[in-house]
mmCIF file of C-alpha atoms and ligand atoms in Angstrom:
data_model
loop_
_atom_site.group_PDB
_atom_site.id
_atom_site.type_symbol
_atom_site.label_atom_id
_atom_site.label_comp_id
_atom_site.label_asym_id
_atom_site.label_seq_id
_atom_site.Cartn_x
_atom_site.Cartn_y
_atom_site.Cartn_z
ATOM 1 C CA MET A 920 -9.401 13.812 -22.698
ATOM 2 C CA PRO A 921 -6.782 14.325 -19.964
ATOM 3 C CA LEU A 922 -4.764 17.542 -20.245
ATOM 4 C CA VAL A 923 -1.483 15.680 -19.746
ATOM 5 C CA GLU A 924 -0.853 12.131 -20.965
ATOM 6 C CA VAL A 925 2.464 10.453 -20.186
ATOM 7 C CA ASP A 926 2.647 6.998 -21.725
ATOM 8 C CA GLN A 927 5.587 4.654 -21.097
ATOM 9 C CA LEU A 928 8.054 7.535 -21.022
ATOM 10 C CA VAL A 929 11.723 6.546 -21.013
ATOM 11 C CA GLN A 930 14.608 9.007 -20.683
ATOM 12 C CA ARG A 931 18.166 7.755 -21.019
ATOM 13 C CA PHE A 932 21.404 9.659 -20.559
ATOM 14 C CA GLY A 933 23.940 7.372 -22.219
ATOM 15 C CA ASP A 934 23.470 4.017 -20.500
ATOM 16 C CA PHE A 935 21.762 5.537 -17.491
ATOM 17 C CA VAL A 936 17.965 5.298 -17.361
ATOM 18 C CA ALA A 937 16.712 8.403 -15.541
ATOM 19 C CA VAL A 938 13.012 7.796 -16.291
ATOM 20 C CA ASP A 939 11.823 4.237 -16.745
ATOM 21 C CA ARG A 940 8.495 3.493 -18.461
ATOM 22 C CA LEU A 941 6.619 6.192 -16.608
ATOM 23 C CA SER A 942 2.884 6.552 -17.243
ATOM 24 C CA PHE A 943 0.308 8.873 -15.702
ATOM 25 C CA THR A 944 -2.378 11.336 -16.753
ATOM 26 C CA ILE A 945 -3.461 14.696 -15.344
ATOM 27 C CA GLU A 946 -7.030 15.926 -15.783
ATOM 28 C CA ALA A 947 -7.770 19.562 -16.573
ATOM 29 C CA GLY A 948 -8.140 21.520 -13.339
ATOM 30 C CA GLU A 949 -6.149 19.118 -11.193
ATOM 31 C CA VAL A 950 -3.279 19.980 -8.870
ATOM 32 C CA PHE A 951 -0.865 17.104 -9.395
ATOM 33 C CA ALA A 952 2.298 16.499 -7.367
ATOM 34 C CA LEU A 953 5.407 14.579 -8.358
ATOM 35 C CA LEU A 954 7.187 13.461 -5.228
ATOM 36 C CA GLY A 955 10.411 11.556 -4.869
ATOM 37 C CA PRO A 956 13.892 11.567 -3.361
ATOM 38 C CA ASN A 957 16.839 13.342 -4.995
ATOM 39 C CA GLY A 958 17.615 11.807 -8.353
ATOM 40 C CA ALA A 959 14.204 10.112 -8.691
ATOM 41 C CA GLY A 960 13.704 11.633 -12.144
ATOM 42 C CA LYS A 961 11.208 14.405 -11.353
ATOM 43 C CA THR A 962 13.071 17.230 -13.090
ATOM 44 C CA THR A 963 13.923 15.002 -16.047
ATOM 45 C CA THR A 964 10.231 14.135 -16.467
ATOM 46 C CA ILE A 965 9.308 17.798 -16.287
ATOM 47 C CA ARG A 966 11.951 18.760 -18.828
ATOM 48 C CA VAL A 967 10.390 16.345 -21.296
ATOM 49 C CA LEU A 968 6.911 17.734 -20.638
ATOM 50 C CA VAL A 969 8.018 21.308 -21.226
ATOM 51 C CA THR A 970 9.837 20.297 -24.456
ATOM 52 C CA LEU A 971 13.392 20.930 -23.196
ATOM 53 C CA LEU A 972 14.340 17.250 -23.581
ATOM 54 C CA ARG A 973 13.375 14.859 -26.348
ATOM 55 C CA PRO A 974 12.112 11.572 -24.895
ATOM 56 C CA SER A 975 14.187 8.435 -25.607
ATOM 57 C CA ALA A 976 10.957 6.419 -25.876
ATOM 58 C CA GLY A 977 7.260 6.661 -25.092
ATOM 59 C CA ARG A 978 4.776 9.440 -25.725
ATOM 60 C CA VAL A 979 3.812 12.635 -23.975
ATOM 61 C CA ARG A 980 0.800 14.674 -25.028
ATOM 62 C CA ILE A 981 -0.327 17.993 -23.613
ATOM 63 C CA ALA A 982 -3.769 19.267 -24.594
ATOM 64 C CA GLY A 983 -3.723 16.511 -27.216
ATOM 65 C CA LEU A 984 -0.428 17.747 -28.712
ATOM 66 C CA ASP A 985 2.544 15.422 -28.909
ATOM 67 C CA VAL A 986 5.524 17.203 -27.311
ATOM 68 C CA THR A 987 7.956 15.801 -29.883
ATOM 69 C CA GLU A 988 5.848 16.628 -32.925
ATOM 70 C CA HIS A 989 4.520 20.037 -31.818
ATOM 71 C CA PRO A 990 6.984 21.578 -29.342
ATOM 72 C CA THR A 991 6.175 25.164 -30.277
ATOM 73 C CA ARG A 992 2.438 24.695 -29.872
ATOM 74 C CA VAL A 993 2.961 22.838 -26.602
ATOM 75 C CA ARG A 994 5.055 25.731 -25.257
ATOM 76 C CA ARG A 995 2.159 28.090 -25.901
ATOM 77 C CA VAL A 996 -0.235 26.156 -23.677
ATOM 78 C CA LEU A 997 2.093 25.789 -20.729
ATOM 79 C CA GLY A 998 4.059 27.893 -18.285
ATOM 80 C CA TYR A 999 7.227 26.669 -16.578
ATOM 81 C CA VAL A 1000 8.885 27.716 -13.337
ATOM 82 C CA PRO A 1001 12.224 25.878 -13.290
ATOM 83 C CA GLN A 1002 14.099 24.585 -10.246
ATOM 84 C CA THR A 1003 16.865 27.123 -10.890
ATOM 85 C CA LEU A 1004 16.481 30.889 -10.645
ATOM 86 C CA SER A 1005 14.703 32.420 -13.653
ATOM 87 C CA ALA A 1006 14.414 36.099 -12.605
ATOM 88 C CA ASP A 1007 17.162 38.696 -13.082
ATOM 89 C CA GLY A 1008 18.242 40.306 -9.808
ATOM 90 C CA SER A 1009 19.635 43.399 -11.514
ATOM 91 C CA LEU A 1010 16.216 44.330 -12.926
ATOM 92 C CA THR A 1011 13.024 45.345 -11.131
ATOM 93 C CA GLY A 1012 10.080 42.971 -10.938
ATOM 94 C CA TYR A 1013 8.261 45.031 -13.562
ATOM 95 C CA GLU A 1014 11.279 45.014 -15.897
ATOM 96 C CA ASN A 1015 11.596 41.232 -15.613
ATOM 97 C CA LEU A 1016 7.939 40.893 -16.611
ATOM 98 C CA LEU A 1017 8.377 43.326 -19.492
ATOM 99 C CA VAL A 1018 11.268 41.257 -20.881
ATOM 100 C CA VAL A 1019 9.155 38.101 -20.704
ATOM 101 C CA ALA A 1020 6.137 39.852 -22.266
ATOM 102 C CA LYS A 1021 8.298 40.930 -25.197
ATOM 103 C CA LEU A 1022 9.773 37.446 -25.588
ATOM 104 C CA LEU A 1023 6.246 36.029 -25.601
ATOM 105 C CA ARG A 1024 5.293 38.653 -28.198
ATOM 106 C CA ILE A 1025 2.352 39.835 -26.146
ATOM 107 C CA PRO A 1026 1.039 42.758 -28.241
ATOM 108 C CA ARG A 1027 2.166 46.169 -26.998
ATOM 109 C CA ALA A 1028 -1.393 47.293 -26.361
ATOM 110 C CA GLU A 1029 -2.015 44.358 -23.998
ATOM 111 C CA ARG A 1030 1.347 44.286 -22.233
ATOM 112 C CA GLU A 1031 0.766 46.800 -19.440
ATOM 113 C CA ARG A 1032 -2.576 45.294 -18.569
ATOM 114 C CA ALA A 1033 -1.210 41.741 -18.562
ATOM 115 C CA ILE A 1034 1.715 42.767 -16.333
ATOM 116 C CA ALA A 1035 -0.504 44.671 -13.902
ATOM 117 C CA ASP A 1036 -2.871 41.690 -13.699
ATOM 118 C CA VAL A 1037 -0.185 39.144 -12.821
ATOM 119 C CA LEU A 1038 1.519 41.529 -10.371
ATOM 120 C CA ALA A 1039 -1.784 41.860 -8.514
ATOM 121 C CA LEU A 1040 -2.397 38.123 -8.637
ATOM 122 C CA VAL A 1041 0.950 37.291 -6.968
ATOM 123 C CA ARG A 1042 0.667 40.338 -4.674
ATOM 124 C CA LEU A 1043 3.769 42.135 -5.846
ATOM 125 C CA GLU A 1044 2.143 45.426 -6.924
ATOM 126 C CA ASP A 1045 3.975 47.392 -4.242
ATOM 127 C CA ALA A 1046 7.343 45.794 -4.953
ATOM 128 C CA ALA A 1047 7.157 46.017 -8.760
ATOM 129 C CA ASP A 1048 9.665 48.882 -9.019
ATOM 130 C CA ARG A 1049 12.241 47.451 -6.636
ATOM 131 C CA LEU A 1050 15.298 45.541 -7.843
ATOM 132 C CA VAL A 1051 14.667 41.815 -7.589
ATOM 133 C CA ARG A 1052 17.907 41.317 -5.652
ATOM 134 C CA THR A 1053 16.198 43.098 -2.729
ATOM 135 C CA TYR A 1054 13.271 40.622 -2.787
ATOM 136 C CA SER A 1055 12.796 37.847 -0.222
ATOM 137 C CA GLY A 1056 12.847 34.243 -1.460
ATOM 138 C CA GLY A 1057 9.061 34.046 -1.476
ATOM 139 C CA MET A 1058 8.783 37.251 -3.500
ATOM 140 C CA VAL A 1059 11.253 35.967 -6.095
ATOM 141 C CA ARG A 1060 9.278 32.752 -6.453
ATOM 142 C CA ARG A 1061 6.029 34.707 -6.865
ATOM 143 C CA LEU A 1062 7.653 36.876 -9.524
ATOM 144 C CA GLU A 1063 8.784 33.743 -11.361
ATOM 145 C CA ILE A 1064 5.219 32.450 -11.229
ATOM 146 C CA ALA A 1065 4.021 35.789 -12.620
ATOM 147 C CA GLN A 1066 6.520 35.458 -15.483
ATOM 148 C CA ALA A 1067 5.308 31.955 -16.251
ATOM 149 C CA ILE A 1068 1.600 32.866 -16.408
ATOM 150 C CA LEU A 1069 1.739 36.098 -18.436
ATOM 151 C CA HIS A 1070 0.346 34.250 -21.466
ATOM 152 C CA ARG A 1071 -2.370 32.532 -19.394
ATOM 153 C CA PRO A 1072 -1.290 28.915 -19.897
ATOM 154 C CA LEU A 1073 -3.651 25.959 -19.436
ATOM 155 C CA LEU A 1074 -0.938 24.118 -17.511
ATOM 156 C CA LEU A 1075 1.596 25.573 -15.098
ATOM 157 C CA VAL A 1076 4.584 23.355 -14.328
ATOM 158 C CA LEU A 1077 6.588 24.213 -11.214
ATOM 159 C CA ASP A 1078 9.777 22.419 -10.192
ATOM 160 C CA GLU A 1079 10.169 22.704 -6.414
ATOM 161 C CA PRO A 1080 8.483 26.110 -6.156
ATOM 162 C CA THR A 1081 8.866 26.297 -2.382
ATOM 163 C CA VAL A 1082 12.287 24.764 -1.847
ATOM 164 C CA GLY A 1083 14.380 26.668 0.685
ATOM 165 C CA LEU A 1084 11.533 28.968 1.751
ATOM 166 C CA ASP A 1085 10.366 29.476 5.314
ATOM 167 C CA PRO A 1086 6.810 28.322 6.148
ATOM 168 C CA THR A 1087 5.316 31.816 5.787
ATOM 169 C CA ALA A 1088 6.907 32.361 2.390
ATOM 170 C CA ARG A 1089 5.810 28.901 1.267
ATOM 171 C CA ARG A 1090 2.291 29.843 2.245
ATOM 172 C CA THR A 1091 2.407 33.042 0.129
ATOM 173 C CA VAL A 1092 3.538 31.000 -2.879
ATOM 174 C CA TRP A 1093 0.591 28.624 -2.469
ATOM 175 C CA ASP A 1094 -1.744 31.595 -1.962
ATOM 176 C CA ALA A 1095 -0.606 32.923 -5.357
ATOM 177 C CA LEU A 1096 -1.206 29.524 -6.962
ATOM 178 C CA THR A 1097 -4.649 29.334 -5.373
ATOM 179 C CA ALA A 1098 -5.485 32.805 -6.708
ATOM 180 C CA LEU A 1099 -4.369 31.693 -10.163
ATOM 181 C CA ARG A 1100 -6.606 28.644 -10.016
ATOM 182 C CA GLU A 1101 -9.531 30.781 -8.929
ATOM 183 C CA ARG A 1102 -8.973 33.203 -11.814
ATOM 184 C CA ASP A 1103 -8.140 30.847 -14.680
ATOM 185 C CA GLY A 1104 -8.741 27.289 -13.448
ATOM 186 C CA THR A 1105 -5.127 26.549 -14.379
ATOM 187 C CA THR A 1106 -3.963 22.943 -14.033
ATOM 188 C CA LEU A 1107 -0.845 22.603 -11.874
ATOM 189 C CA LEU A 1108 1.984 20.092 -11.975
ATOM 190 C CA VAL A 1109 4.310 20.571 -9.024
ATOM 191 C CA THR A 1110 7.339 18.754 -7.684
ATOM 192 C CA THR A 1111 8.075 19.073 -4.011
ATOM 193 C CA HIS A 1112 9.923 17.447 -1.152
ATOM 194 C CA TYR A 1113 7.400 18.758 1.346
ATOM 195 C CA MET A 1114 4.874 16.036 2.113
ATOM 196 C CA GLU A 1115 2.556 18.350 3.972
ATOM 197 C CA GLU A 1116 2.233 20.599 0.921
ATOM 198 C CA ALA A 1117 1.322 17.676 -1.288
ATOM 199 C CA ASP A 1118 -1.181 16.647 1.361
ATOM 200 C CA LEU A 1119 -2.705 20.101 1.795
ATOM 201 C CA TYR A 1120 -2.791 21.453 -1.745
ATOM 202 C CA CYS A 1121 -2.612 18.594 -4.238
ATOM 203 C CA ASP A 1122 -5.489 16.493 -5.596
ATOM 204 C CA ARG A 1123 -3.296 13.554 -6.570
ATOM 205 C CA ILE A 1124 0.273 12.570 -5.841
ATOM 206 C CA ALA A 1125 2.656 10.435 -7.879
ATOM 207 C CA ILE A 1126 5.632 9.035 -5.982
ATOM 208 C CA MET A 1127 8.737 8.316 -8.073
ATOM 209 C CA ASN A 1128 11.871 6.478 -7.121
ATOM 210 C CA ARG A 1129 14.851 5.699 -9.387
ATOM 211 C CA GLY A 1130 12.951 6.738 -12.467
ATOM 212 C CA ARG A 1131 9.900 4.620 -11.770
ATOM 213 C CA LEU A 1132 6.416 5.340 -10.564
ATOM 214 C CA VAL A 1133 5.953 3.558 -7.250
ATOM 215 C CA ALA A 1134 2.539 4.875 -6.211
ATOM 216 C CA LEU A 1135 -0.181 7.188 -7.458
ATOM 217 C CA GLY A 1136 -3.310 8.379 -5.715
ATOM 218 C CA THR A 1137 -4.873 10.911 -3.400
ATOM 219 C CA ALA A 1138 -3.095 11.567 -0.101
ATOM 220 C CA ALA A 1139 -5.729 9.424 1.655
ATOM 221 C CA GLU A 1140 -5.261 6.569 -0.821
ATOM 222 C CA LEU A 1141 -1.508 6.666 -0.358
ATOM 223 C CA ARG A 1142 -1.833 6.617 3.411
ATOM 224 C CA ALA A 1143 -4.168 3.620 3.168
ATOM 225 C CA LEU A 1144 -1.708 1.899 0.845
ATOM 226 C CA VAL A 1145 0.948 1.741 3.542
ATOM 227 C CA GLY A 1146 -1.221 0.067 6.130
ATOM 228 C CA GLY A 1147 -2.967 3.207 7.267
ATOM 229 C CA ALA A 1148 0.122 5.374 7.679
ATOM 230 C CA SER A 1149 -0.876 8.546 9.464
ATOM 231 C CA THR A 1150 1.332 10.901 7.472
ATOM 232 C CA LEU A 1151 2.495 11.093 3.895
ATOM 233 C CA ASP A 1152 6.034 11.148 5.279
ATOM 234 C CA GLU A 1153 5.544 7.575 6.457
ATOM 235 C CA VAL A 1154 4.184 6.627 3.036
ATOM 236 C CA PHE A 1155 7.160 8.225 1.369
ATOM 237 C CA THR A 1156 9.656 6.427 3.577
ATOM 238 C CA ALA A 1157 7.907 3.114 3.180
ATOM 239 C CA LEU A 1158 7.779 3.397 -0.592
ATOM 240 C CA THR A 1159 11.087 5.023 -1.401
ATOM 241 C CA GLY A 1160 13.274 4.193 1.585
ATOM 242 C CA ASP A 1161 12.582 1.037 3.546
ATOM 243 C CA THR A 1162 10.782 -0.844 0.850
ATOM 244 C CA LEU A 1163 12.846 -0.064 -2.183
ATOM 245 C CA GLU A 1164 16.278 0.173 -0.609
ATOM 246 C CA SER A 1165 15.977 -3.139 1.215
ATOM 247 C CA GLY A 1166 15.992 -5.298 -1.909
ATOM 248 C CA GLY A 1167 13.232 -7.648 -2.978
ATOM 249 C CA SER A 1168 11.475 -4.431 -3.794
ATOM 250 C CA TYR A 1169 9.498 -5.349 -6.864
ATOM 251 C CA SER A 1170 7.199 -7.869 -5.250
ATOM 252 C CA GLU A 1171 6.732 -5.632 -2.233
ATOM 253 C CA VAL A 1172 5.727 -2.719 -4.424
ATOM 254 C CA ARG A 1173 3.433 -4.975 -6.400
ATOM 255 C CA GLN A 1174 1.767 -6.031 -3.163
ATOM 256 C CA LEU A 1175 1.413 -2.429 -2.108
ATOM 257 C CA ARG A 1176 -0.172 -1.556 -5.447
ATOM 258 C CA ARG A 1177 -2.661 -4.402 -5.091
ATOM 259 C CA ARG A 1178 -3.564 -2.986 -1.722
ATOM 260 C CA LEU A 1179 -4.058 0.404 -3.326
ATOM 261 C CA GLN A 1180 -6.576 -1.116 -5.749
ATOM 262 C CA ARG A 1181 -8.462 -2.616 -2.810
ATOM 263 C CA PHE A 1182 -8.769 0.705 -1.088
ATOM 264 C CA ARG A 1183 -10.308 2.429 -4.075
HETATM 265 N N1 ATP B 439 21.685 15.759 -18.522
HETATM 266 C C1 ATP B 439 21.936 14.685 -17.751
HETATM 267 N N2 ATP B 439 22.942 13.845 -18.047
HETATM 268 C C2 ATP B 439 23.181 12.745 -17.278
HETATM 269 N N3 ATP B 439 22.460 12.415 -16.188
HETATM 270 C C3 ATP B 439 21.455 13.207 -15.853
HETATM 271 C C4 ATP B 439 21.130 14.387 -16.613
HETATM 272 N N4 ATP B 439 20.064 14.993 -16.037
HETATM 273 C C5 ATP B 439 19.745 14.231 -14.969
HETATM 274 N N5 ATP B 439 20.580 13.165 -14.854
HETATM 275 C C6 ATP B 439 20.500 12.113 -13.834
HETATM 276 O O1 ATP B 439 19.198 11.575 -13.846
HETATM 277 C C7 ATP B 439 18.750 11.285 -12.536
HETATM 278 C C8 ATP B 439 17.445 12.003 -12.267
HETATM 279 O O2 ATP B 439 17.717 13.386 -12.135
HETATM 280 P P1 ATP B 439 16.572 14.460 -11.890
HETATM 281 O O3 ATP B 439 17.202 15.796 -11.904
HETATM 282 O O4 ATP B 439 15.462 14.205 -12.833
HETATM 283 O O5 ATP B 439 16.100 14.075 -10.405
HETATM 284 P P2 ATP B 439 15.082 14.821 -9.440
HETATM 285 O O6 ATP B 439 14.054 13.817 -9.051
HETATM 286 O O7 ATP B 439 14.626 16.081 -10.041
HETATM 287 O O8 ATP B 439 16.004 15.104 -8.165
HETATM 288 P P3 ATP B 439 16.065 16.397 -7.160
HETATM 289 O O9 ATP B 439 15.031 16.117 -6.108
HETATM 290 O O10 ATP B 439 17.451 16.321 -6.604
HETATM 291 O O11 ATP B 439 15.804 17.633 -7.949
HETATM 292 C C9 ATP B 439 19.877 11.683 -11.601
HETATM 293 O O12 ATP B 439 20.634 10.531 -11.287
HETATM 294 C C10 ATP B 439 20.694 12.652 -12.421
HETATM 295 O O13 ATP B 439 22.034 12.632 -12.049
HETATM 296 MG MG1 MG B 440 14.812 18.062 -9.549
#
């Protein structure tokens, strides 16, 4: 059974369709990327998965649990690092983690150990007692990851975890995620605008545009799909820019998808 099952998901805001019959699955242990231009529907999709939005139609199951029927149980098996800031700058890193541990009702006897473990995993042991407002962008992101994994979720969902970070800081964020996968085998769902990150770190990539899934596969499969494009950037442009913006898009995408089948 896949860990995540998204089946014909639709999300409407009034008359506007932000997510349009989206379907994909994520296997346990996978690193799965959602890629797409601004407004594609990535965050909306994620908000449904993490039970912050009720789907207009379709089904989403996580670890076999329907997100609409069992939101509380779903929240226990996942961790979420939102696109917006989720750490408090006026507290230290340790204090932020303590607040989260209390909210998660991690028993008092286990709290210190759990906090020390995640601080080591994201390499913030030495900065734990500093105010978060003195942290660099990469350190803040790593703290937010630490907050999201205190309860050892099966699935960690990260919305643009490396946006706005310099290449070195982005690398430290991925190092923390790699360490997490080595420790717990955690499944990751990540959105990103950085093609090279999807290419380097992600097992499979789903490309969304205007609420729809336009391609899904490994980086190599996606490159093959667009006539042997050499970079994922070219794939992205072909699928979400040139192809879809230039009208007549449906048949072109259908052709591209047929090609994807051939390359499998
Ligand atoms: N609560 C809401 N009410 C109305 N429209 C919304 C709401 N949330 C999102 N939208 C719209 O839905 C579309 C998809 O937004 P979403 O935030 O999911 O995109 P995204 O792919 O995450 O983009 P970005 O890369 O900019 O983060 C956008 O057009 C957005 O304006
Ligand atoms: Mg977003």
